[in-house]
Amino acid sequence: MKRQPSPIARVLSLAAVSALALTACTPGSNIESTEETSGTNQQVTKDIASLGEITLSVWDQEVRGGQNEQITRLNAAFEEKYPNVTIDRNSQSFDDLGTTLRLALTGDDAPDVVQANNGRSDMGAFVKADQIVSLEPYAEAYGWKDRYPESILQYSTYSADGKTFGEGNLYGLPQVGEVVGIFYSKSKLDKLGLERPQTWAEFEDALAAAKKAGEVPINLGNLEQWPALHVFGPVQGAHVPVDKITSLALGNEGASWTTPQNRDAAVQFGSWAKQGYLGKAPNGTAYDDAWNQFASGQGVFLVAGSWLAAGLESEMGDNVGFMAPPPVKAGDPPVTTGGTGLPFAITSGSDHPDAAAAYIDFITSDEAMQVLADTGNVPVLDTASYAPESGVLKDVYEVYGEVTSEGSILPYLDYATPTMAETLGAALQGLIAGRLSPEEFLQQAQADYEEFTSSGS
């Protein structure tokens, strides 16, 4: 059952609702005092009104459809609650933010709040360079570790030197859950006389049938290189043990890319490209172009993240469905890539860290989770309780719940090392184009992994 509109949702639609009413409903927001958190020397104030007039600079990558809508609504509600705070929002695409953020954090005018990719190439590097702050004092003050399970917080946790991923201090807090799955066109499957695949072998059969019928089996736009990782991840999950993939993805020692199971995954992925299952020119097609082509009726499947659900439902209505990658053996629990959206962090150069922490607390509150659900996003907390009654978003919520509670959700592979995103991105493009053999692809990944794990970085 979908929850009733939250206090935040009401304040967005009823301008007359007072900021006081919203304040009373936000976890921890009724405490207006200065507190010293135990175990630190840092004073934390939650009395944001006492800080005077503030402009809070926030950089995010919430640019698509429901992503943009939720952050726009929450920003407006935050400013209504705290009239002394003005949010200066800088919204960029995932790729642009990844580039500009590195430059901004080294300058004299760093933003206050940023969305930073969890992986070692971004968050890990920022921790190592002391460019973002530990959120431990704020986590204690606002009770974030009571609100969030450890299974989620670990993906925003590093040792203070940035060397250990998954242990140490908290450096970011996510809003949304993410799961990579398979969007499918119901009308295309009907046209092909196919049911939704229940096993990995049935999925492969469906790809072959689609290709034979002149359809695009899987729409892939890999011009930016990273989208292919989201297709390779589920393929790898069908061949490689979960613990081995996790070790590789977190950059921990003791795993290897050059195993027979990883070779099987690389061979299958390469064969899909060779047979045209990934479209005519996946390396020359942009990511947004590919999913928009799928939305307009081209292609049978789209292997992509849950963040596209709202946009696809807007264009396709009831014709689009979403499923977890089917298991190798019918009835086995699902395995796929996913986790959380990019967490929000506070920069070391922030002039207003207390206001920044209040902002992060606000956009991740229980009421904010309802706004996320209302705008077609997947709340990272208590997900099942927000599920809509029908549509592709219902599918997404159910898949996320099933994978996180019964199956295995695999870390993104580019988390592993500071350079793994570039290494895998280029290597997968080479594998798709036939320039690299499966063995050469794996050797490039292994070289990056070994260089990092052996250096003790």
XYZ file of N, CA, C and O in Angstrom, residues 136-302:
668
model
N 31.045 11.358 10.339
C 30.795 10.671 11.600
C 30.142 11.570 12.656
O 29.188 11.148 13.321
N 30.622 12.811 12.863
C 29.956 13.650 13.863
C 28.484 13.913 13.527
O 27.628 13.933 14.412
N 28.201 14.107 12.253
C 26.823 14.372 11.837
C 25.980 13.101 11.877
O 24.783 13.149 12.188
N 26.589 11.973 11.558
C 25.869 10.706 11.643
C 25.396 10.458 13.066
O 24.281 9.961 13.304
N 26.239 10.825 14.038
C 25.853 10.665 15.441
C 24.784 11.676 15.837
O 23.789 11.341 16.488
N 24.959 12.912 15.411
C 24.019 13.961 15.790
C 22.630 13.727 15.212
O 21.613 13.991 15.871
N 22.566 13.235 13.977
C 21.284 13.054 13.304
C 20.771 11.610 13.343
O 19.678 11.329 12.856
N 21.562 10.697 13.885
C 21.120 9.310 13.975
C 21.092 8.564 12.655
O 20.284 7.656 12.454
N 21.982 8.910 11.751
C 21.966 8.286 10.425
C 22.251 6.788 10.490
O 21.722 6.031 9.687
N 23.064 6.365 11.438
C 23.399 4.943 11.498
C 22.264 4.115 12.087
O 22.269 2.890 11.961
N 21.322 4.774 12.725
C 20.105 4.088 13.143
C 19.110 4.023 11.988
O 18.322 3.089 11.887
N 19.158 5.016 11.123
C 18.217 5.094 10.010
C 18.634 4.197 8.851
O 17.790 3.598 8.177
N 19.936 4.100 8.612
C 20.457 3.358 7.468
C 21.072 2.036 7.909
O 21.823 2.005 8.884
N 20.829 0.944 7.181
C 21.514 -0.309 7.497
C 22.977 -0.262 7.072
O 23.354 0.468 6.144
N 23.779 -1.058 7.744
C 25.212 -1.111 7.447
C 25.468 -1.555 6.014
O 26.435 -1.132 5.382
N 24.586 -2.411 5.477
C 24.768 -2.911 4.112
C 24.744 -1.787 3.086
O 25.311 -1.915 1.998
N 24.085 -0.683 3.419
C 24.058 0.475 2.533
C 25.213 1.418 2.847
O 25.913 1.886 1.947
N 25.444 1.680 4.123
C 26.480 2.642 4.510
C 27.878 2.186 4.106
O 28.761 3.023 3.882
N 28.096 0.874 3.997
C 29.446 0.394 3.682
C 29.943 0.925 2.340
O 31.147 1.069 2.134
N 29.017 1.222 1.423
C 29.435 1.684 0.110
C 29.771 3.178 0.073
O 30.124 3.713 -0.972
N 29.673 3.835 1.231
C 30.121 5.225 1.352
C 31.118 5.353 2.494
O 31.279 6.424 3.068
N 31.783 4.253 2.811
C 32.680 4.202 3.961
C 34.108 3.885 3.529
O 34.331 2.973 2.738
N 35.036 4.670 4.042
C 36.471 4.472 3.761
C 37.269 4.701 5.027
O 36.838 5.433 5.937
N 38.456 4.096 5.077
C 39.412 4.476 6.109
C 39.850 5.913 5.835
O 39.734 6.413 4.716
N 40.367 6.572 6.856
C 40.707 7.988 6.733
C 41.756 8.249 5.660
O 41.814 9.351 5.094
N 42.584 7.254 5.354
C 43.606 7.431 4.321
C 43.107 7.019 2.936
O 43.846 7.079 1.953
N 41.863 6.571 2.862
C 41.277 6.203 1.576
C 41.707 4.839 1.056
O 41.332 4.463 -0.055
N 42.445 4.068 1.846
C 42.976 2.792 1.355
C 41.965 1.650 1.460
O 41.930 0.761 0.607
N 41.174 1.643 2.508
C 40.240 0.548 2.743
C 38.832 0.984 2.397
O 38.332 1.985 2.914
N 38.195 0.244 1.530
C 36.837 0.526 1.073
C 35.872 -0.385 1.828
O 36.067 -1.588 1.896
N 34.832 0.195 2.414
C 33.823 -0.584 3.116
C 33.995 -0.609 4.619
O 33.148 -1.131 5.336
N 35.067 -0.011 5.120
C 35.318 0.060 6.554
C 35.893 1.431 6.890
O 36.607 2.021 6.087
N 35.575 1.933 8.101
C 36.138 3.206 8.524
C 35.081 4.255 8.772
O 34.085 4.006 9.467
N 35.277 5.444 8.192
C 34.389 6.579 8.414
C 33.362 6.724 7.295
O 33.642 6.391 6.141
N 32.219 7.265 7.636
C 31.171 7.542 6.654
C 31.474 8.861 5.957
O 31.738 9.874 6.615
N 31.416 8.862 4.618
C 31.717 10.074 3.857
C 30.574 10.528 2.957
O 30.684 11.577 2.311
N 29.487 9.781 2.891
C 28.379 10.195 2.044
C 27.095 9.485 2.435
O 27.119 8.457 3.118
N 25.974 10.052 2.016
C 24.674 9.471 2.322
C 23.827 9.496 1.051
O 23.606 10.559 0.460
N 23.339 8.328 0.610
C 22.553 8.267 -0.625
C 21.066 8.461 -0.369
O 20.573 8.227 0.732
N 20.363 8.883 -1.412
C 18.914 9.010 -1.363
C 18.198 7.786 -1.917
O 17.155 7.389 -1.417
N 18.729 7.250 -2.993
C 17.979 6.257 -3.759
C 18.693 4.913 -3.805
O 19.916 4.829 -3.664
N 17.901 3.880 -3.988
C 18.440 2.574 -4.286
C 18.526 2.406 -5.789
O 17.762 3.024 -6.546
N 19.451 1.602 -6.231
C 19.626 1.340 -7.661
C 19.771 -0.149 -7.902
O 20.394 -0.856 -7.111
N 19.205 -0.594 -8.989
C 19.400 -1.978 -9.393
C 19.433 -2.025 -10.910
O 18.636 -1.368 -11.585
N 20.402 -2.719 -11.458
C 20.488 -2.913 -12.897
C 19.680 -4.155 -13.246
O 19.867 -5.218 -12.660
N 18.762 -3.993 -14.165
C 17.926 -5.106 -14.581
C 17.635 -5.031 -16.065
O 18.360 -4.366 -16.823
N 16.569 -5.668 -16.470
C 16.226 -5.748 -17.891
C 14.845 -5.142 -18.116
O 13.833 -5.687 -17.663
N 14.814 -3.992 -18.775
C 13.546 -3.442 -19.254
C 13.159 -4.209 -20.519
O 14.026 -4.558 -21.330
N 11.883 -4.460 -20.685
C 11.449 -5.186 -21.881
C 10.160 -4.587 -22.425
O 9.336 -4.040 -21.677
N 10.036 -4.664 -23.730
C 8.833 -4.201 -24.413
C 7.826 -5.344 -24.447
O 8.078 -6.378 -25.068
N 6.702 -5.170 -23.794
C 5.692 -6.225 -23.746
C 5.127 -6.511 -25.134
O 4.909 -7.673 -25.500
N 4.951 -5.451 -25.929
C 4.388 -5.647 -27.270
C 5.369 -6.378 -28.177
O 4.957 -7.188 -29.023
N 6.662 -6.125 -28.004
C 7.668 -6.818 -28.820
C 7.714 -8.302 -28.468
O 7.827 -9.162 -29.358
N 7.650 -8.622 -27.188
C 7.639 -10.026 -26.792
C 6.394 -10.720 -27.338
O 6.472 -11.860 -27.826
N 5.257 -10.033 -27.262
C 4.029 -10.614 -27.812
C 4.167 -10.868 -29.310
O 3.762 -11.927 -29.820
N 4.750 -9.906 -30.004
C 4.933 -10.032 -31.449
C 5.821 -11.212 -31.796
O 5.605 -11.909 -32.801
N 6.815 -11.461 -30.950
C 7.742 -12.574 -31.178
C 7.196 -13.899 -30.648
O 7.817 -14.947 -30.833
N 6.046 -13.840 -29.976
C 5.472 -15.057 -29.404
C 6.250 -15.578 -28.225
O 6.295 -16.788 -27.993
N 6.854 -14.651 -27.460
C 7.701 -15.050 -26.343
C 7.099 -14.644 -25.003
O 6.453 -13.602 -24.898
N 7.345 -15.460 -23.993
C 7.035 -15.099 -22.617
C 8.252 -14.406 -22.003
O 9.362 -14.487 -22.539
N 8.053 -13.746 -20.890
C 9.186 -13.154 -20.190
C 10.150 -14.260 -19.773
O 9.718 -15.250 -19.155
N 11.441 -14.142 -20.098
C 12.405 -15.211 -19.784
C 12.482 -15.500 -18.289
O 12.535 -14.570 -17.478
N 12.510 -16.769 -17.939
C 12.592 -17.181 -16.544
C 13.972 -17.716 -16.171
O 14.275 -17.859 -14.981
N 14.800 -18.028 -17.172
C 16.163 -18.501 -16.931
C 17.113 -17.774 -17.879
O 16.692 -17.170 -18.876
N 18.394 -17.874 -17.572
C 19.401 -17.235 -18.413
C 19.379 -17.815 -19.829
O 19.506 -17.088 -20.810
N 19.174 -19.123 -19.945
C 19.110 -19.764 -21.260
C 17.912 -19.256 -22.051
O 18.010 -19.015 -23.270
N 16.784 -19.050 -21.389
C 15.605 -18.513 -22.068
C 15.845 -17.078 -22.529
O 15.363 -16.668 -23.593
N 16.602 -16.322 -21.746
C 16.935 -14.957 -22.150
C 17.794 -14.974 -23.414
O 17.561 -14.207 -24.353
N 18.792 -15.855 -23.452
C 19.618 -15.982 -24.650
C 18.788 -16.407 -25.860
O 18.984 -15.903 -26.976
N 17.842 -17.315 -25.645
C 16.967 -17.738 -26.736
C 16.129 -16.562 -27.243
O 15.894 -16.432 -28.458
N 15.685 -15.726 -26.334
C 14.887 -14.562 -26.722
C 15.720 -13.575 -27.533
O 15.232 -12.967 -28.497
N 16.992 -13.408 -27.167
C 17.879 -12.530 -27.935
C 18.041 -13.056 -29.357
O 17.997 -12.284 -30.325
N 18.227 -14.350 -29.477
C 18.391 -14.957 -30.802
C 17.119 -14.801 -31.634
O 17.175 -14.488 -32.833
N 15.965 -15.000 -30.994
C 14.698 -14.861 -31.710
C 14.473 -13.428 -32.165
O 13.972 -13.181 -33.278
N 14.827 -12.473 -31.329
C 14.673 -11.069 -31.690
C 15.552 -10.711 -32.883
O 15.111 -10.038 -33.822
N 16.802 -11.164 -32.837
C 17.716 -10.883 -33.940
C 17.206 -11.508 -35.240
O 17.224 -10.868 -36.313
N 16.731 -12.732 -35.177
C 16.226 -13.436 -36.361
C 15.021 -12.717 -36.962
O 14.829 -12.702 -38.184
N 14.219 -12.079 -36.112
C 13.029 -11.378 -36.578
C 13.323 -9.955 -37.060
O 12.407 -9.230 -37.446
N 14.596 -9.555 -37.027
C 14.964 -8.227 -37.493
C 14.834 -7.138 -36.448
O 14.912 -5.949 -36.760
N 14.650 -7.532 -35.190
C 14.566 -6.569 -34.094
C 15.949 -6.354 -33.470
O 16.840 -7.196 -33.619
N 16.108 -5.240 -32.767
C 17.312 -5.014 -31.974
C 17.116 -5.760 -30.659
O 16.216 -5.417 -29.888
N 17.930 -6.773 -30.379
C 17.725 -7.531 -29.141
C 17.923 -6.686 -27.878
O 17.067 -6.678 -26.997
N 19.070 -6.001 -27.787
C 19.386 -5.165 -26.623
C 19.837 -3.796 -27.115
O 20.812 -3.687 -27.867
N 19.155 -2.758 -26.703
C 19.594 -1.396 -27.035
C 20.751 -1.018 -26.109
O 20.581 -0.975 -24.887
N 21.908 -0.748 -26.675
C 23.057 -0.314 -25.882
C 23.670 0.918 -26.518
O 24.055 0.892 -27.691
N 23.763 1.972 -25.739
C 24.492 3.166 -26.152
C 25.740 3.280 -25.306
O 25.664 3.621 -24.116
N 26.891 3.002 -25.887
C 28.130 2.892 -25.117
C 29.172 3.911 -25.543
O 30.361 3.713 -25.362
N 28.719 5.007 -26.116
C 29.663 6.046 -26.529
C 30.475 6.549 -25.337
O 31.672 6.831 -25.457
N 29.824 6.642 -24.171
C 30.499 7.152 -22.966
C 31.313 6.079 -22.249
O 31.919 6.361 -21.216
N 31.298 4.865 -22.731
C 32.064 3.714 -22.227
C 31.477 3.054 -20.976
O 31.419 1.825 -20.899
N 31.024 3.825 -19.994
C 30.528 3.209 -18.758
C 29.245 2.390 -18.931
O 29.025 1.442 -18.146
N 28.342 2.700 -19.896
C 27.112 1.898 -19.966
C 27.340 0.402 -20.178
O 26.553 -0.420 -19.701
N 28.403 0.029 -20.868
C 28.656 -1.397 -21.104
C 28.944 -2.151 -19.810
O 28.697 -3.359 -19.727
N 29.449 -1.452 -18.801
C 29.685 -2.108 -17.513
C 28.379 -2.614 -16.919
O 28.350 -3.634 -16.233
N 27.286 -1.890 -17.185
C 25.993 -2.283 -16.632
C 25.411 -3.485 -17.359
O 24.528 -4.158 -16.820
N 25.863 -3.742 -18.564
C 25.439 -4.945 -19.279
C 26.357 -6.112 -18.912
O 25.894 -7.232 -18.685
N 27.650 -5.833 -18.832
C 28.591 -6.898 -18.496
C 28.371 -7.407 -17.075
O 28.556 -8.605 -16.801
N 27.974 -6.530 -16.139
C 27.786 -6.935 -14.747
C 26.841 -8.118 -14.584
O 27.200 -9.129 -13.962
N 25.614 -8.054 -15.135
C 24.720 -9.207 -15.034
C 25.251 -10.441 -15.757
O 25.011 -11.580 -15.313
N 25.959 -10.244 -16.882
C 26.563 -11.393 -17.569
C 27.581 -12.054 -16.650
O 27.606 -13.283 -16.493
N 28.411 -11.251 -16.024
C 29.397 -11.792 -15.095
C 28.698 -12.499 -13.935
O 29.141 -13.566 -13.489
N 27.594 -11.925 -13.459
C 26.853 -12.527 -12.357
C 26.289 -13.897 -12.682
O 26.031 -14.696 -11.780
N 26.092 -14.154 -13.970
C 25.580 -15.465 -14.386
C 26.673 -16.523 -14.451
O 26.371 -17.717 -14.599
N 27.938 -16.113 -14.345
C 29.049 -17.055 -14.521
C 30.013 -17.123 -13.341
O 30.684 -18.149 -13.160
N 30.114 -16.053 -12.560
C 31.167 -15.935 -11.548
C 30.541 -15.890 -10.153
O 29.526 -15.220 -9.954
N 31.122 -16.581 -9.173
C 30.596 -16.539 -7.807
C 30.512 -15.112 -7.265
O 31.392 -14.276 -7.534
N 29.475 -14.860 -6.490
C 29.208 -13.518 -5.964
C 30.384 -12.979 -5.155
O 30.769 -11.812 -5.294
N 30.984 -13.806 -4.292
C 32.062 -13.318 -3.445
C 33.286 -12.903 -4.257
O 34.001 -11.961 -3.887
N 33.522 -13.590 -5.373
C 34.667 -13.233 -6.218
C 34.435 -11.899 -6.920
O 35.348 -11.069 -7.035
N 33.208 -11.677 -7.396
C 32.897 -10.404 -8.044
C 32.995 -9.263 -7.040
O 33.543 -8.195 -7.347
N 32.493 -9.493 -5.831
C 32.542 -8.446 -4.806
C 33.973 -8.067 -4.466
O 34.306 -6.879 -4.334
N 34.842 -9.066 -4.324
C 36.250 -8.781 -4.033
C 36.888 -7.967 -5.146
O 37.638 -7.020 -4.895
N 36.595 -8.338 -6.396
C 37.133 -7.586 -7.527
C 36.607 -6.163 -7.540
O 37.350 -5.202 -7.772
N 35.315 -5.992 -7.283
C 34.694 -4.674 -7.398
C 35.122 -3.726 -6.287
O 35.175 -2.511 -6.490
N 35.442 -4.255 -5.116
C 35.880 -3.402 -4.014
C 37.392 -3.218 -3.986
O 37.923 -2.516 -3.124
N 38.083 -3.841 -4.929
C 39.533 -3.677 -4.984
C 40.256 -4.396 -3.868
O 41.365 -4.006 -3.490
N 39.643 -5.467 -3.340
C 40.286 -6.243 -2.286
C 41.186 -7.319 -2.884
O 40.915 -7.839 -3.961
N 42.240 -7.638 -2.150
C 43.169 -8.652 -2.636
C 42.532 -10.042 -2.586
O 41.575 -10.286 -1.859
N 43.098 -10.955 -3.374
C 42.702 -12.348 -3.286
C 41.801 -12.837 -4.385
O 41.481 -14.020 -4.436
N 41.370 -11.959 -5.286
C 40.531 -12.379 -6.405
C 41.325 -12.236 -7.696
O 42.453 -11.739 -7.698
N 40.734 -12.669 -8.786
C 41.435 -12.595 -10.069
C 40.439 -12.448 -11.202
O 39.366 -13.061 -11.199
N 40.796 -11.620 -12.174
C 39.996 -11.488 -13.387
C 40.230 -12.648 -14.342
O 39.356 -12.992 -15.134
N 41.405 -13.230 -14.299
C 41.767 -14.233 -15.304
C 41.424 -15.644 -14.842
O 42.290 -16.523 -14.762
N 40.154 -15.842 -14.523
C 39.668 -17.160 -14.128
C 38.810 -17.737 -15.245
O 38.313 -16.998 -16.101
N 38.615 -19.051 -15.261
C 37.758 -19.635 -16.291
C 36.333 -19.064 -16.276
O 35.729 -18.868 -17.334
N 35.813 -18.767 -15.080
C 34.456 -18.223 -14.995
C 34.371 -16.825 -15.601
O 33.411 -16.499 -16.314
N 35.374 -15.993 -15.322
C 35.384 -14.663 -15.921
C 35.576 -14.752 -17.433
O 35.030 -13.936 -18.183
N 36.358 -15.734 -17.870
C 36.526 -15.922 -19.314
C 35.191 -16.288 -19.958
O 34.854 -15.783 -21.037
N 34.416 -17.141 -19.306
C 33.110 -17.505 -19.848
C 32.222 -16.263 -19.995
O 31.501 -16.118 -20.993
N 32.279 -15.386 -19.006
C 31.480 -14.159 -19.067
C 31.937 -13.267 -20.219
O 31.118 -12.716 -20.966
N 33.252 -13.116 -20.364
C 33.785 -12.272 -21.427
C 33.472 -12.852 -22.801
O 33.154 -12.119 -23.744
N 33.555 -14.165 -22.921
C 33.228 -14.820 -24.193
C 31.768 -14.576 -24.550
O 31.438 -14.242 -25.701
N 30.882 -14.723 -23.581
C 29.460 -14.524 -23.869
C 29.173 -13.074 -24.260
O 28.463 -12.816 -25.237
N 29.742 -12.136 -23.528
C 29.517 -10.728 -23.847
C 30.046 -10.399 -25.241
O 29.382 -9.723 -26.029
N 31.254 -10.888 -25.544
C 31.824 -10.645 -26.868
C 31.009 -11.269 -27.970
O 30.851 -10.689 -29.058
N 30.442 -12.450 -27.700
C 29.632 -13.108 -28.725
C 28.329 -12.366 -28.961
O 27.829 -12.315 -30.083
N 27.773 -11.775 -27.913
C 26.560 -10.964 -28.087
C 26.835 -9.801 -29.040
O 26.025 -9.505 -29.920
N 27.982 -9.151 -28.851
C 28.327 -8.034 -29.728
C 28.527 -8.519 -31.167
O 28.035 -7.910 -32.121
N 29.257 -9.618 -31.313
C 29.551 -10.146 -32.652
C 28.286 -10.552 -33.392
O 28.185 -10.380 -34.627
N 27.295 -11.070 -32.674
C 26.054 -11.504 -33.301
C 25.058 -10.368 -33.500
O 23.972 -10.594 -34.019
N 25.437 -9.173 -33.093
C 24.552 -8.029 -33.274
C 23.475 -7.903 -32.223
O 22.511 -7.149 -32.401
N 23.629 -8.598 -31.124
C 22.619 -8.539 -30.068
C 22.600 -7.190 -29.351
O 21.615 -6.864 -28.678
N 23.684 -6.414 -29.459
C 23.782 -5.127 -28.757
C 23.485 -3.944 -29.670
O 23.730 -2.795 -29.299
N 22.947 -4.208 -30.841
C 22.639 -3.152 -31.790
C 23.703 -3.021 -32.857
O 24.742 -3.688 -32.810
N 23.443 -2.141 -33.814
C 24.352 -2.012 -34.958
C 25.647 -1.298 -34.615
O 26.715 -1.670 -35.101
N 25.580 -0.254 -33.814
C 26.780 0.530 -33.515
C 26.759 0.987 -32.065
O 26.671 2.180 -31.774
N 26.822 0.056 -31.112
C 26.705 0.451 -29.706
C 27.786 1.411 -29.243
O 27.515 2.318 -28.450
N 29.018 1.253 -29.749
C 30.100 2.150 -29.317
C 29.963 3.562 -29.880
O 30.583 4.492 -29.373
N 29.152 3.716 -30.914
C 28.943 5.033 -31.508
C 27.618 5.661 -31.132
O 27.270 6.733 -31.635
N 26.866 5.014 -30.237
C 25.557 5.513 -29.823
C 25.625 6.020 -28.392
O 26.159 5.346 -27.507
N 25.098 7.203 -28.138
C 25.100 7.780 -26.799
C 24.087 7.059 -25.914
O 23.077 6.546 -26.388
N 24.350 7.047 -24.642
C 23.500 6.363 -23.669
C 22.062 6.871 -23.723
O 21.110 6.084 -23.820
N 21.880 8.195 -23.664
C 20.525 8.752 -23.681
C 19.819 8.479 -24.994
O 18.598 8.293 -25.023
N 20.563 8.451 -26.092
C 19.947 8.128 -27.384
C 19.428 6.697 -27.391
O 18.354 6.411 -27.926
N 20.180 5.783 -26.798
C 19.797 4.370 -26.809
C 18.505 4.130 -26.040
O 17.597 3.447 -26.522
N 18.402 4.698 -24.839
C 17.182 4.416 -24.076
C 15.988 5.168 -24.646
O 14.844 4.686 -24.555
N 16.231 6.296 -25.267
C 15.126 7.005 -25.933
C 14.659 6.252 -27.177
O 13.468 6.269 -27.509
N 15.598 5.591 -27.866
C 15.207 4.750 -29.003
C 14.346 3.588 -28.531
O 13.340 3.241 -29.160
N 14.733 2.991 -27.413
C 13.925 1.916 -26.847
C 12.535 2.433 -26.469
O 11.513 1.784 -26.750
N 12.488 3.610 -25.877
C 11.207 4.195 -25.471
C 10.308 4.476 -26.663
O 9.081 4.407 -26.560
N 10.925 4.760 -27.817
C 10.138 5.084 -29.011
C 9.727 3.845 -29.806
O 9.091 3.973 -30.852
N 10.100 2.661 -29.338
C 9.636 1.439 -29.981
C 10.689 0.631 -30.701
O 10.371 -0.359 -31.369
N 11.976 1.011 -30.568
C 13.048 0.254 -31.204
C 13.704 -0.656 -30.176
O 14.207 -0.197 -29.160
N 13.688 -1.945 -30.455
C 14.365 -2.887 -29.565
C 13.417 -3.628 -28.646
O 12.298 -3.185 -28.362
N 13.895 -4.788 -28.191
C 13.095 -5.671 -27.343
C 13.489 -5.527 -25.877
O 12.633 -5.474 -25.004
N 14.805 -5.442 -25.610
C 15.299 -5.351 -24.240
C 16.232 -4.143 -24.095
O 16.877 -3.704 -25.050
N 16.306 -3.650 -22.872
C 17.247 -2.596 -22.504
C 17.810 -2.976 -21.145
O 17.090 -2.992 -20.149
